[in-house]
mmCIF file of C-alpha atoms and ligand atoms in Angstrom:
data_model
loop_
_atom_site.group_PDB
_atom_site.id
_atom_site.type_symbol
_atom_site.label_atom_id
_atom_site.label_comp_id
_atom_site.label_asym_id
_atom_site.label_seq_id
_atom_site.Cartn_x
_atom_site.Cartn_y
_atom_site.Cartn_z
ATOM 1 C CA UNK H 1 -6.204 -8.539 13.777
ATOM 2 C CA UNK H 2 -9.005 -10.253 11.894
ATOM 3 C CA UNK H 3 -9.198 -9.984 8.085
ATOM 4 C CA UNK H 4 -11.950 -11.403 5.849
ATOM 5 C CA UNK H 5 -11.576 -11.338 2.058
ATOM 6 C CA UNK H 6 -14.548 -12.000 -0.235
ATOM 7 C CA UNK H 7 -13.801 -12.925 -3.855
ATOM 8 C CA UNK H 8 -15.105 -15.063 -6.713
ATOM 9 C CA UNK H 9 -11.475 -16.218 -7.175
ATOM 10 C CA UNK H 10 -10.434 -17.297 -3.671
ATOM 11 C CA UNK H 11 -7.473 -19.215 -5.196
ATOM 12 C CA UNK H 12 -6.013 -15.823 -6.180
ATOM 13 C CA UNK H 13 -5.461 -15.123 -2.483
ATOM 14 C CA UNK H 14 -3.440 -18.328 -1.931
ATOM 15 C CA UNK H 15 -0.292 -16.173 -1.801
ATOM 16 C CA UNK H 16 -1.431 -15.006 1.637
ATOM 17 C CA UNK H 17 -0.431 -18.469 2.928
ATOM 18 C CA UNK H 18 3.235 -17.681 2.149
ATOM 19 C CA UNK H 19 6.183 -15.878 3.692
ATOM 20 C CA UNK H 20 5.742 -13.297 6.466
ATOM 21 C CA UNK H 21 1.950 -13.140 6.157
ATOM 22 C CA UNK H 22 1.626 -16.950 6.229
ATOM 23 C CA UNK H 23 3.892 -16.999 9.298
ATOM 24 C CA UNK H 24 1.836 -14.266 11.012
ATOM 25 C CA UNK H 25 -1.281 -16.407 10.479
ATOM 26 C CA UNK H 26 0.439 -19.520 11.866
ATOM 27 C CA UNK H 27 1.657 -17.493 14.849
ATOM 28 C CA UNK H 28 -1.897 -16.273 15.544
ATOM 29 C CA UNK H 29 -1.025 -12.589 14.954
ATOM 30 C CA UNK H 30 -3.420 -12.479 12.014
ATOM 31 C CA UNK H 31 -6.710 -14.361 11.649
ATOM 32 C CA UNK H 32 -7.327 -14.261 7.888
ATOM 33 C CA UNK H 33 -10.219 -15.990 6.102
ATOM 34 C CA UNK H 34 -10.895 -15.988 2.355
ATOM 35 C CA UNK H 35 -14.546 -16.482 1.353
ATOM 36 C CA UNK H 36 -16.027 -17.435 -2.017
ATOM 37 C CA UNK H 37 -18.780 -14.978 -2.946
ATOM 38 C CA UNK H 38 -20.579 -17.787 -4.829
ATOM 39 C CA UNK H 39 -21.153 -19.568 -1.499
ATOM 40 C CA UNK H 40 -23.595 -16.703 -0.708
ATOM 41 C CA UNK H 41 -25.740 -17.180 -3.829
ATOM 42 C CA UNK H 42 -28.981 -19.194 -3.778
ATOM 43 C CA UNK H 43 -29.585 -20.025 -7.459
ATOM 44 C CA UNK H 44 -28.507 -23.207 -9.234
ATOM 45 C CA UNK H 45 -25.929 -21.363 -11.351
ATOM 46 C CA UNK H 46 -24.450 -19.477 -8.380
ATOM 47 C CA UNK H 47 -24.885 -16.224 -10.346
ATOM 48 C CA UNK H 48 -22.945 -13.172 -9.122
ATOM 49 C CA UNK H 49 -23.359 -10.751 -12.058
ATOM 50 C CA UNK H 50 -25.945 -9.224 -14.365
ATOM 51 C CA UNK H 51 -26.218 -6.585 -17.103
ATOM 52 C CA UNK H 52 -25.878 -2.881 -16.186
ATOM 53 C CA UNK H 53 -28.959 -0.656 -15.932
ATOM 54 C CA UNK H 54 -28.597 2.202 -18.411
ATOM 55 C CA UNK H 55 -26.634 0.001 -20.781
ATOM 56 C CA UNK H 56 -22.943 -0.071 -21.516
ATOM 57 C CA UNK H 57 -20.189 -2.636 -21.674
ATOM 58 C CA UNK H 58 -19.610 -5.529 -19.297
ATOM 59 C CA UNK H 59 -21.414 -6.909 -16.285
ATOM 60 C CA UNK H 60 -22.114 -5.625 -12.771
ATOM 61 C CA UNK H 61 -21.978 -7.652 -9.553
ATOM 62 C CA UNK H 62 -25.455 -8.319 -8.141
ATOM 63 C CA UNK H 63 -26.132 -6.813 -4.711
ATOM 64 C CA UNK H 64 -27.756 -9.696 -2.804
ATOM 65 C CA UNK H 65 -24.803 -12.149 -2.721
ATOM 66 C CA UNK H 66 -22.685 -9.275 -1.337
ATOM 67 C CA UNK H 67 -25.263 -8.456 1.337
ATOM 68 C CA UNK H 68 -25.405 -12.122 2.390
ATOM 69 C CA UNK H 69 -21.602 -12.357 2.507
ATOM 70 C CA UNK H 70 -21.129 -9.100 4.422
ATOM 71 C CA UNK H 71 -23.934 -9.876 6.900
ATOM 72 C CA UNK H 72 -22.187 -13.141 7.721
ATOM 73 C CA UNK H 73 -19.077 -11.220 8.820
ATOM 74 C CA UNK H 74 -20.615 -8.401 10.825
ATOM 75 C CA UNK H 75 -19.399 -8.169 14.392
ATOM 76 C CA UNK H 76 -20.347 -6.048 17.386
ATOM 77 C CA UNK H 77 -17.847 -3.339 16.377
ATOM 78 C CA UNK H 78 -17.862 -1.501 13.033
ATOM 79 C CA UNK H 79 -15.342 -3.284 10.819
ATOM 80 C CA UNK H 80 -13.616 -1.347 8.039
ATOM 81 C CA UNK H 81 -14.950 -2.495 4.660
ATOM 82 C CA UNK H 82 -12.308 -1.903 1.990
ATOM 83 C CA UNK H 83 -13.605 -1.966 -1.572
ATOM 84 C CA UNK H 84 -10.633 -2.059 -3.980
ATOM 85 C CA UNK H 85 -11.472 -0.002 -7.042
ATOM 86 C CA UNK H 86 -9.619 2.161 -9.555
ATOM 87 C CA UNK H 87 -12.312 4.729 -8.631
ATOM 88 C CA UNK H 88 -11.175 4.805 -4.984
ATOM 89 C CA UNK H 89 -8.873 7.137 -3.071
ATOM 90 C CA UNK H 90 -5.217 6.165 -3.477
ATOM 91 C CA UNK H 91 -3.970 3.774 -0.769
ATOM 92 C CA UNK H 92 -0.897 5.166 1.045
ATOM 93 C CA UNK H 93 1.567 4.113 3.739
ATOM 94 C CA UNK H 94 -0.233 6.480 6.140
ATOM 95 C CA UNK H 95 -3.469 4.542 5.484
ATOM 96 C CA UNK H 96 -1.632 1.244 6.007
ATOM 97 C CA UNK H 97 -0.577 2.530 9.452
ATOM 98 C CA UNK H 98 -4.159 3.594 10.261
ATOM 99 C CA UNK H 99 -5.635 0.285 9.098
ATOM 100 C CA UNK H 100 -3.031 -1.635 11.141
ATOM 101 C CA UNK H 101 -4.681 -0.147 14.267
ATOM 102 C CA UNK H 102 -8.077 -1.672 13.393
ATOM 103 C CA UNK H 103 -9.480 -4.832 14.915
ATOM 104 C CA UNK H 104 -11.296 -6.149 11.845
ATOM 105 C CA UNK H 105 -10.868 -5.482 8.106
ATOM 106 C CA UNK H 106 -13.158 -6.861 5.390
ATOM 107 C CA UNK H 107 -12.060 -6.698 1.739
ATOM 108 C CA UNK H 108 -14.733 -6.927 -0.982
ATOM 109 C CA UNK H 109 -13.112 -7.881 -4.296
ATOM 110 C CA UNK H 110 -15.121 -6.640 -7.247
ATOM 111 C CA UNK H 111 -14.738 -8.082 -10.742
ATOM 112 C CA UNK H 112 -16.285 -7.098 -14.082
ATOM 113 C CA UNK H 113 -17.386 -3.433 -14.103
ATOM 114 C CA UNK H 114 -17.760 -3.387 -10.320
ATOM 115 C CA UNK H 115 -20.298 -3.984 -7.545
ATOM 116 C CA UNK H 116 -23.846 -2.522 -7.598
ATOM 117 C CA UNK H 117 -23.317 0.857 -5.901
ATOM 118 C CA UNK H 118 -26.200 0.278 -3.462
ATOM 119 C CA UNK H 119 -24.103 -2.358 -1.672
ATOM 120 C CA UNK H 120 -21.712 0.377 -0.492
ATOM 121 C CA UNK H 121 -24.637 2.557 0.664
ATOM 122 C CA UNK H 122 -26.294 -0.355 2.469
ATOM 123 C CA UNK H 123 -23.024 -1.499 4.067
ATOM 124 C CA UNK H 124 -22.271 1.977 5.474
ATOM 125 C CA UNK H 125 -24.805 1.272 8.236
ATOM 126 C CA UNK H 126 -22.613 -1.415 9.808
ATOM 127 C CA UNK H 127 -19.173 -0.892 8.225
ATOM 128 C CA UNK H 128 -16.737 1.989 7.793
ATOM 129 C CA UNK H 129 -16.719 1.778 3.966
ATOM 130 C CA UNK H 130 -13.516 2.787 2.111
ATOM 131 C CA UNK H 131 -13.179 2.499 -1.680
ATOM 132 C CA UNK H 132 -9.385 2.365 -2.218
ATOM 133 C CA UNK H 133 -7.192 2.249 -5.320
ATOM 134 C CA UNK H 134 -3.579 1.147 -5.758
ATOM 135 C CA UNK H 135 -2.882 3.876 -8.290
ATOM 136 C CA UNK H 136 -3.822 5.290 -11.641
ATOM 137 C CA UNK H 137 -4.063 2.166 -13.759
ATOM 138 C CA UNK H 138 -6.712 -0.523 -14.198
ATOM 139 C CA UNK H 139 -6.603 -4.120 -12.944
ATOM 140 C CA UNK H 140 -9.151 -6.799 -13.830
ATOM 141 C CA UNK H 141 -10.379 -7.107 -10.261
ATOM 142 C CA UNK H 142 -9.670 -6.300 -6.623
ATOM 143 C CA UNK H 143 -7.704 -9.468 -5.793
ATOM 144 C CA UNK H 144 -4.219 -8.207 -6.681
ATOM 145 C CA UNK H 145 -4.964 -4.948 -4.864
ATOM 146 C CA UNK H 146 -6.003 -6.935 -1.770
ATOM 147 C CA UNK H 147 -2.716 -8.866 -1.863
ATOM 148 C CA UNK H 148 -0.881 -5.545 -1.869
ATOM 149 C CA UNK H 149 -2.985 -3.862 0.822
ATOM 150 C CA UNK H 150 -3.055 -6.879 3.174
ATOM 151 C CA UNK H 151 0.726 -7.191 2.911
ATOM 152 C CA UNK H 152 1.247 -3.459 3.515
ATOM 153 C CA UNK H 153 -0.999 -3.561 6.615
ATOM 154 C CA UNK H 154 -0.028 -6.952 8.072
ATOM 155 C CA UNK H 155 3.717 -6.226 8.057
ATOM 156 C CA UNK H 156 3.019 -3.276 10.396
ATOM 157 C CA UNK H 157 1.348 -5.520 13.011
ATOM 158 C CA UNK H 158 3.515 -6.061 16.095
ATOM 159 C CA UNK H 159 5.656 -9.193 15.700
ATOM 160 C CA UNK H 160 5.102 -9.742 11.962
ATOM 161 C CA UNK H 161 8.397 -8.203 10.778
ATOM 162 C CA UNK H 162 11.258 -9.693 12.825
ATOM 163 C CA UNK H 163 13.250 -6.469 13.225
ATOM 164 C CA UNK H 164 10.864 -3.522 13.812
ATOM 165 C CA UNK H 165 13.741 -1.111 13.015
ATOM 166 C CA UNK H 166 13.463 -2.164 9.368
ATOM 167 C CA UNK H 167 10.049 -0.458 9.340
ATOM 168 C CA UNK H 168 11.471 2.880 10.456
ATOM 169 C CA UNK H 169 13.924 3.777 7.698
ATOM 170 C CA UNK H 170 11.973 2.542 4.694
ATOM 171 C CA UNK H 171 10.615 4.440 1.706
ATOM 172 C CA UNK H 172 7.622 6.666 2.482
ATOM 173 C CA UNK H 173 7.887 6.410 6.281
ATOM 174 C CA UNK H 174 9.428 9.925 6.435
ATOM 175 C CA UNK H 175 7.984 11.242 3.162
ATOM 176 C CA UNK H 176 11.196 10.471 1.245
ATOM 177 C CA UNK H 177 12.270 7.502 -0.860
ATOM 178 C CA UNK H 178 14.736 5.037 0.677
ATOM 179 C CA UNK H 179 18.499 5.478 0.117
ATOM 180 C CA UNK H 180 20.338 2.923 -2.097
ATOM 181 C CA UNK H 181 21.765 -0.167 -0.407
ATOM 182 C CA UNK H 182 24.811 -2.337 -1.217
ATOM 183 C CA UNK H 183 26.295 -5.610 -0.007
ATOM 184 C CA UNK H 184 29.477 -7.603 -0.566
ATOM 185 C CA UNK H 185 31.594 -7.629 -2.644
ATOM 186 C CA UNK H 186 32.584 -3.949 -2.401
ATOM 187 C CA UNK H 187 33.799 -4.095 -6.000
ATOM 188 C CA UNK H 188 31.617 -6.068 -8.415
ATOM 189 C CA UNK H 189 31.957 -6.176 -12.215
ATOM 190 C CA UNK H 190 34.029 -3.021 -12.078
ATOM 191 C CA UNK H 191 31.380 -1.188 -10.019
ATOM 192 C CA UNK H 192 32.475 0.091 -6.588
ATOM 193 C CA UNK H 193 30.238 0.982 -3.677
ATOM 194 C CA UNK H 194 30.446 4.614 -2.457
ATOM 195 C CA UNK H 195 33.663 5.031 -0.375
ATOM 196 C CA UNK H 196 31.799 6.661 2.510
ATOM 197 C CA UNK H 197 30.143 3.316 3.336
ATOM 198 C CA UNK H 198 33.587 1.866 4.136
ATOM 199 C CA UNK H 199 34.649 4.895 6.224
ATOM 200 C CA UNK H 200 33.243 3.675 9.528
ATOM 201 C CA UNK H 201 32.157 7.294 10.135
ATOM 202 C CA UNK H 202 28.522 6.898 11.154
ATOM 203 C CA UNK H 203 27.694 10.606 10.979
ATOM 204 C CA UNK H 204 29.087 10.858 7.433
ATOM 205 C CA UNK H 205 27.228 7.705 6.405
ATOM 206 C CA UNK H 206 23.960 9.077 7.820
ATOM 207 C CA UNK H 207 24.518 12.370 5.939
ATOM 208 C CA UNK H 208 25.344 10.538 2.675
ATOM 209 C CA UNK H 209 22.176 8.425 3.010
ATOM 210 C CA UNK H 210 20.008 11.446 3.740
ATOM 211 C CA UNK H 211 21.504 13.238 0.680
ATOM 212 C CA UNK H 212 20.679 10.214 -1.485
ATOM 213 C CA UNK H 213 17.106 10.130 -0.166
ATOM 214 C CA UNK H 214 16.640 13.781 -1.069
ATOM 215 C CA UNK H 215 18.282 13.423 -4.512
ATOM 216 C CA UNK H 216 16.291 10.316 -5.385
ATOM 217 C CA UNK H 217 13.030 11.848 -4.285
ATOM 218 C CA UNK H 218 13.776 15.015 -6.289
ATOM 219 C CA UNK H 219 14.502 12.945 -9.411
ATOM 220 C CA UNK H 220 11.921 10.189 -9.171
ATOM 221 C CA UNK H 221 9.087 11.620 -7.091
ATOM 222 C CA UNK H 222 9.147 15.437 -7.072
ATOM 223 C CA UNK H 223 5.449 15.310 -6.058
ATOM 224 C CA UNK H 224 6.575 13.924 -2.660
ATOM 225 C CA UNK H 225 9.053 16.787 -2.109
ATOM 226 C CA UNK H 226 6.260 19.321 -2.393
ATOM 227 C CA UNK H 227 4.380 17.520 0.418
ATOM 228 C CA UNK H 228 7.361 17.519 2.842
ATOM 229 C CA UNK H 229 7.086 19.162 6.253
ATOM 230 C CA UNK H 230 9.805 21.825 5.868
ATOM 231 C CA UNK H 231 10.303 21.857 9.671
ATOM 232 C CA UNK H 232 11.996 18.450 9.305
ATOM 233 C CA UNK H 233 14.614 19.871 6.866
ATOM 234 C CA UNK H 234 18.068 20.926 8.077
ATOM 235 C CA UNK H 235 20.450 23.458 6.499
ATOM 236 C CA UNK H 236 22.349 20.523 4.956
ATOM 237 C CA UNK H 237 19.069 19.289 3.452
ATOM 238 C CA UNK H 238 18.409 22.749 1.993
ATOM 239 C CA UNK H 239 21.814 22.680 0.273
ATOM 240 C CA UNK H 240 21.133 19.256 -1.305
ATOM 241 C CA UNK H 241 17.695 20.371 -2.447
ATOM 242 C CA UNK H 242 19.136 23.591 -3.898
ATOM 243 C CA UNK H 243 21.562 21.521 -5.990
ATOM 244 C CA UNK H 244 18.548 19.570 -7.282
ATOM 245 C CA UNK H 245 16.767 22.803 -8.205
ATOM 246 C CA UNK H 246 14.491 23.139 -5.160
ATOM 247 C CA UNK H 247 14.120 25.801 -2.476
ATOM 248 C CA UNK H 248 11.732 26.603 0.362
ATOM 249 C CA UNK H 249 9.109 28.991 -0.999
ATOM 250 C CA UNK H 250 6.170 30.025 1.232
ATOM 251 C CA UNK H 251 6.911 27.198 3.663
ATOM 252 C CA UNK H 252 6.927 24.495 0.962
ATOM 253 C CA UNK H 253 9.609 22.785 -1.104
ATOM 254 C CA UNK H 254 9.224 24.190 -4.613
ATOM 255 C CA UNK H 255 11.182 23.935 -7.884
ATOM 256 C CA UNK H 256 13.444 26.914 -8.679
ATOM 257 C CA UNK H 257 16.400 27.522 -11.010
ATOM 258 C CA UNK H 258 19.300 25.256 -9.876
ATOM 259 C CA UNK H 259 21.674 26.942 -7.397
ATOM 260 C CA UNK H 260 25.310 27.395 -8.477
ATOM 261 C CA UNK H 261 26.621 27.752 -4.891
ATOM 262 C CA UNK H 262 26.528 23.988 -4.354
ATOM 263 C CA UNK H 263 28.310 21.671 -6.784
ATOM 264 C CA UNK H 264 25.777 19.296 -8.310
ATOM 265 C CA UNK H 265 26.515 15.640 -7.602
ATOM 266 C CA UNK H 266 25.681 12.597 -9.628
ATOM 267 C CA UNK H 267 22.177 11.255 -9.155
ATOM 268 C CA UNK H 268 21.356 7.921 -7.544
HETATM 269 CL CL1 6GU C 1 -7.905 -1.362 -6.068
HETATM 270 N N1 6GU C 1 -8.827 -2.301 -8.356
HETATM 271 C C1 6GU C 1 -8.823 -2.407 -9.688
HETATM 272 N N2 6GU C 1 -9.707 -3.204 -10.277
HETATM 273 N N3 6GU C 1 -7.981 -1.747 -10.455
HETATM 274 C C2 6GU C 1 -7.106 -0.962 -9.839
HETATM 275 C C3 6GU C 1 -7.035 -0.817 -8.455
HETATM 276 C C4 6GU C 1 -7.935 -1.506 -7.729
HETATM 277 N N4 6GU C 1 -6.061 0.043 -8.149
HETATM 278 C C5 6GU C 1 -5.534 0.412 -9.288
HETATM 279 N N5 6GU C 1 -6.159 -0.187 -10.325
#
């Protein structure tokens, strides 16, 4: 995969030299280049921003440096142009999987109040333009979002994560949060790991972990439960959900009064 990142703070992206992503680049699995937007300006001051038409606070990124930068990275195919913005659609694990299938991603890091909107219109001719947000909060610029998105995508590329099985059971891959994990010692500062993990009974361990995924998701992310494909839920799952105050209503997981038929268990 090829990734180009355009930013006025290329040093911000230095973290992409490290760890698994740095290794993927060294191994040739990922060809990643960070570009300085100011290298695409033509004036003495290397100006990238100007005041907003219509007034208002802050500055807006000028269109021409962006056009010069993006033109320099056009290829025969249509690359995906990701524009990190709190005004974008929320980036998800499903999108990370989709983007991991692409040949070429370009990330355009905006700063200040954002990039002149015409850049996105103009770019749509040669790029698949996607304004994407990390979530409902505001960052000062796209750089931190790019670090997050590049890491989420690159770790899905074949060969980047050593053990591909570690990608299967993680949070969000099946619409549920991950179960809790423990390591040695089994008793630490008067806190014991759940007995079932020492039982050697793999079916019981799998059931315990699935229960914890359902309980955690019910407590921490009830919004995810309501998006679950109910076809993937077993009778045992229904019982755990009932104890958390959920039932299947009209083919969806929905909150109801807690069931008394199943003894409630402590939450993760
Ligand atoms: Cl992608 N960019 C900025 N500037 N702020 C954000 C964001 C992105 N996602 C959440 N907040």
